[in-house]
XYZ file of C-alpha atoms in Angstrom:
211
model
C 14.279 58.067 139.668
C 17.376 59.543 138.356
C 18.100 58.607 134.432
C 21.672 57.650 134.046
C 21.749 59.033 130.715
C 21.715 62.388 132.262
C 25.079 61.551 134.647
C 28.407 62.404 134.173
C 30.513 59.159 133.873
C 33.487 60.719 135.173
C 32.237 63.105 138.058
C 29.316 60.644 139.390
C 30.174 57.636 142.032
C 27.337 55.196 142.041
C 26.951 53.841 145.819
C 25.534 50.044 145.451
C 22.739 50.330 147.755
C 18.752 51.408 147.546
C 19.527 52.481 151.698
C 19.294 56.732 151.405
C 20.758 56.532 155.114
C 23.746 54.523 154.140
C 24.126 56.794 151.405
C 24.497 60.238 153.240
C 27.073 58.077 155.569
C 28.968 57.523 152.401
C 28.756 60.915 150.976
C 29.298 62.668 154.222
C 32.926 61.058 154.941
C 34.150 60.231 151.141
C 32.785 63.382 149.650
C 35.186 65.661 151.959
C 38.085 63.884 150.838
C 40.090 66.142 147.547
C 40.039 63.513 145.179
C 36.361 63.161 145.675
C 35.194 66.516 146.705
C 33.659 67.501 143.378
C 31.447 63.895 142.418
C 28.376 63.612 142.628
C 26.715 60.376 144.819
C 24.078 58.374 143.449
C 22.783 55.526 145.166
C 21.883 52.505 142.917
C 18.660 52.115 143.589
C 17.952 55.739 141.880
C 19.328 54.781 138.576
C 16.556 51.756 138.473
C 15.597 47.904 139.526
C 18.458 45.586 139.375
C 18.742 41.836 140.261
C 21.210 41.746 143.232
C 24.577 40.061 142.502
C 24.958 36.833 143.764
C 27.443 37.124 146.666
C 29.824 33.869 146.566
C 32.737 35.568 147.903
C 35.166 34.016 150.540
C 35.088 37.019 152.743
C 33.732 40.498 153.076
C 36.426 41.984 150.698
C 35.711 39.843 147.541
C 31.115 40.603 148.244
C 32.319 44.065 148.385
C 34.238 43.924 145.033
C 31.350 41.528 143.838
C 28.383 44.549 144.345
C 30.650 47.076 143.090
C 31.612 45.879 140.124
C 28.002 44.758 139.555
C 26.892 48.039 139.968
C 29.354 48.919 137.462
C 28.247 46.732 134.845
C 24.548 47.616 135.366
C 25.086 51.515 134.865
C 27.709 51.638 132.879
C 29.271 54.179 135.277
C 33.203 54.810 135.702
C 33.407 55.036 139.856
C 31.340 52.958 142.288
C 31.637 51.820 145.914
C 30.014 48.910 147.963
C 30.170 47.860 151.891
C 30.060 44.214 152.946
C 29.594 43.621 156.754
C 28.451 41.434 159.407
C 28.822 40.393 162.901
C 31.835 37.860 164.018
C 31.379 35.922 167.520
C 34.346 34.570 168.912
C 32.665 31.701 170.216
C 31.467 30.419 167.087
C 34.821 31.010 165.406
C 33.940 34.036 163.647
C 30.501 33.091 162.561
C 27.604 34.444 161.146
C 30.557 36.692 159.248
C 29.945 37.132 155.803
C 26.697 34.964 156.208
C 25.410 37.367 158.802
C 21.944 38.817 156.714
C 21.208 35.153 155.841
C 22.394 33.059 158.880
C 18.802 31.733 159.411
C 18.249 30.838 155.953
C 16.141 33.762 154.923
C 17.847 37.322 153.716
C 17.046 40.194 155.943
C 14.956 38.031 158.690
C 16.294 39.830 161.817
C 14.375 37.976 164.380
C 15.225 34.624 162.742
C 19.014 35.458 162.924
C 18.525 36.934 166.531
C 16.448 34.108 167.724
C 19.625 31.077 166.084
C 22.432 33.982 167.689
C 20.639 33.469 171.054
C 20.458 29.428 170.735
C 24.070 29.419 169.334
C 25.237 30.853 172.315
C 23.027 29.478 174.834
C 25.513 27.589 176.763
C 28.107 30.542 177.055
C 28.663 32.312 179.794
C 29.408 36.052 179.879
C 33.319 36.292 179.550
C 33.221 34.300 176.799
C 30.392 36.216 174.364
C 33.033 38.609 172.863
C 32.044 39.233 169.294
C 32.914 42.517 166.777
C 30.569 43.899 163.726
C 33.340 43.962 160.812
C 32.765 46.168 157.637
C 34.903 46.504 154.154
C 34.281 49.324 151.520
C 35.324 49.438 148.455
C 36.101 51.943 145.810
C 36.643 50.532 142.023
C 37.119 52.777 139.170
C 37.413 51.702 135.502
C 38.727 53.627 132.500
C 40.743 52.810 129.409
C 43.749 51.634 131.320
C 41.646 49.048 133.275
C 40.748 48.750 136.858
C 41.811 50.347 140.394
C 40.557 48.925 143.678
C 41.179 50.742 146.865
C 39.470 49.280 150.337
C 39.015 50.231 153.749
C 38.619 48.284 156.558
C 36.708 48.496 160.261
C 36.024 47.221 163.335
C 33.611 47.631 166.607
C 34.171 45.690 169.599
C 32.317 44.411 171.816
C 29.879 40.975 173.170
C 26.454 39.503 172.918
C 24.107 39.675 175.671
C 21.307 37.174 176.797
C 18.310 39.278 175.933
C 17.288 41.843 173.132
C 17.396 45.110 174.091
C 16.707 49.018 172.267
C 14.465 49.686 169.018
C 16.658 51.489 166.936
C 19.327 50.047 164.438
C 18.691 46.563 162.914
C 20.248 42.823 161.955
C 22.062 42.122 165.694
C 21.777 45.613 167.367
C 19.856 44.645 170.177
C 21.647 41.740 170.832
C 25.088 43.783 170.788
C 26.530 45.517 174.039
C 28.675 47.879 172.490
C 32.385 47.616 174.737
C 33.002 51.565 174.743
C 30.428 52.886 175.614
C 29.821 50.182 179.079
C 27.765 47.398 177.087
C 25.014 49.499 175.982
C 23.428 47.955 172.877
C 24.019 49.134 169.296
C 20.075 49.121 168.763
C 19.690 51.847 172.398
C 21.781 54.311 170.206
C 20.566 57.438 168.316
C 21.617 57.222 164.084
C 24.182 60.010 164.970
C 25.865 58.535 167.722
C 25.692 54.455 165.742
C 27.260 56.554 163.176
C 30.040 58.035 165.102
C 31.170 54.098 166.640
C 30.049 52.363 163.748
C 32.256 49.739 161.487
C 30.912 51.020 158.330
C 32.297 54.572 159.962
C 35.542 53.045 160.572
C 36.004 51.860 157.459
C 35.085 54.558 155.716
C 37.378 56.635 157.563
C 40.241 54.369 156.675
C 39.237 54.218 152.853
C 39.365 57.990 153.002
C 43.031 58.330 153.733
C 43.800 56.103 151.168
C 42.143 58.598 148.665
């Protein structure tokens, strides 16, 4: 456990997450960018235990800005960023979406939310499954003057098949045939090549050229 007293308000980004992988991903693409080449990358759940904000926003945007700023208020940091994604089916008009962890009624329950994607569908045939994972970061920073918001935005393409397949990933990842790389699922890649593809990536990426 890191004690915040000991951080740097100005040179330290707190990362609203207790994930260590989602925190290298972070680092590795926002720390090479100038403005942010010298801060330091903390994820939240190394400064302590903190009640999760309740996310009420209308989209992925405003849960992003939700965590952030909650992460924010909890350290008393200057700098933090936050990621709000999920998977959108075309067939069910964009749904899970932003509901996407919790679509079965219980946070995090990925066979629950597998096993209701699989029934949702049931009746659909294979043209029609298209679907897309969707991710927004954000980036808030706070001083005297008030508060700056930058976001980036991205997208992965592809459909939902009729059976699970792969062990690696989690949520919908062996559910989703990934459409570059020939409908191999998300869950059958390796971290590094998920990484490479991903939405979070993609956003990320776009994020960083706003920088």
């Amino acid at each position: 456990m890191i004690d915040i007293a000991t951080l740097d308000p100005e040179t330290t980004i707190v990362v609203a997450t207790g994930n260590a992988h989602k925190l290298s991903e972070i680092e590795a693409i926002l720390g090479e960018t100038p403005a942010l080449h010298d801060q330091r990358f903390v994820a939240l759940g190394e400064l302590g235990t903190f009640d999760d904000p309740e996310e009420n926003g209308a989209d992925f945007f405003e849960n992003a800005l939700i965590k952030a700023r909650a992460a924010l208020d909890e350290t008393g940091l200057s700098i933090a960023v936050a990621d709000d994604s999920g998977l959108c089916v075309d067939a069910l008009d964009g749904a899970p979406g932003i509901m996407s962890a919790r679509w079965a009624g219980e946070h995090g329950n990925d066979e629950a939310n597998n096993d209701k994607l699989l029934a949702e569908l049931a009746d659909v045939p294979e043209g029609q499954r298209g679907a897309h994972f969707h991710s927004t970061v954000v980036l808030v920073v706070r001083d005297e003057d008030g508060e700056e918001v930058l976001r980036g935005d991205g997208d992965v393409a592809g459909s939902i098949a009729f059976e699970r397949k792969g062990t690696n990933g989690f949520g919908y990842d062996p559910l989703f045939k990934v459409a570059e790389l020939d409908g191999r699922r998300m869950a059958e890649l390796e971290p590094v090549e998920k990484n490479a593809l991903s939405h979070r990536f993609h956003a990320l990426q776009d994020l960083s050229q706003k920088l």
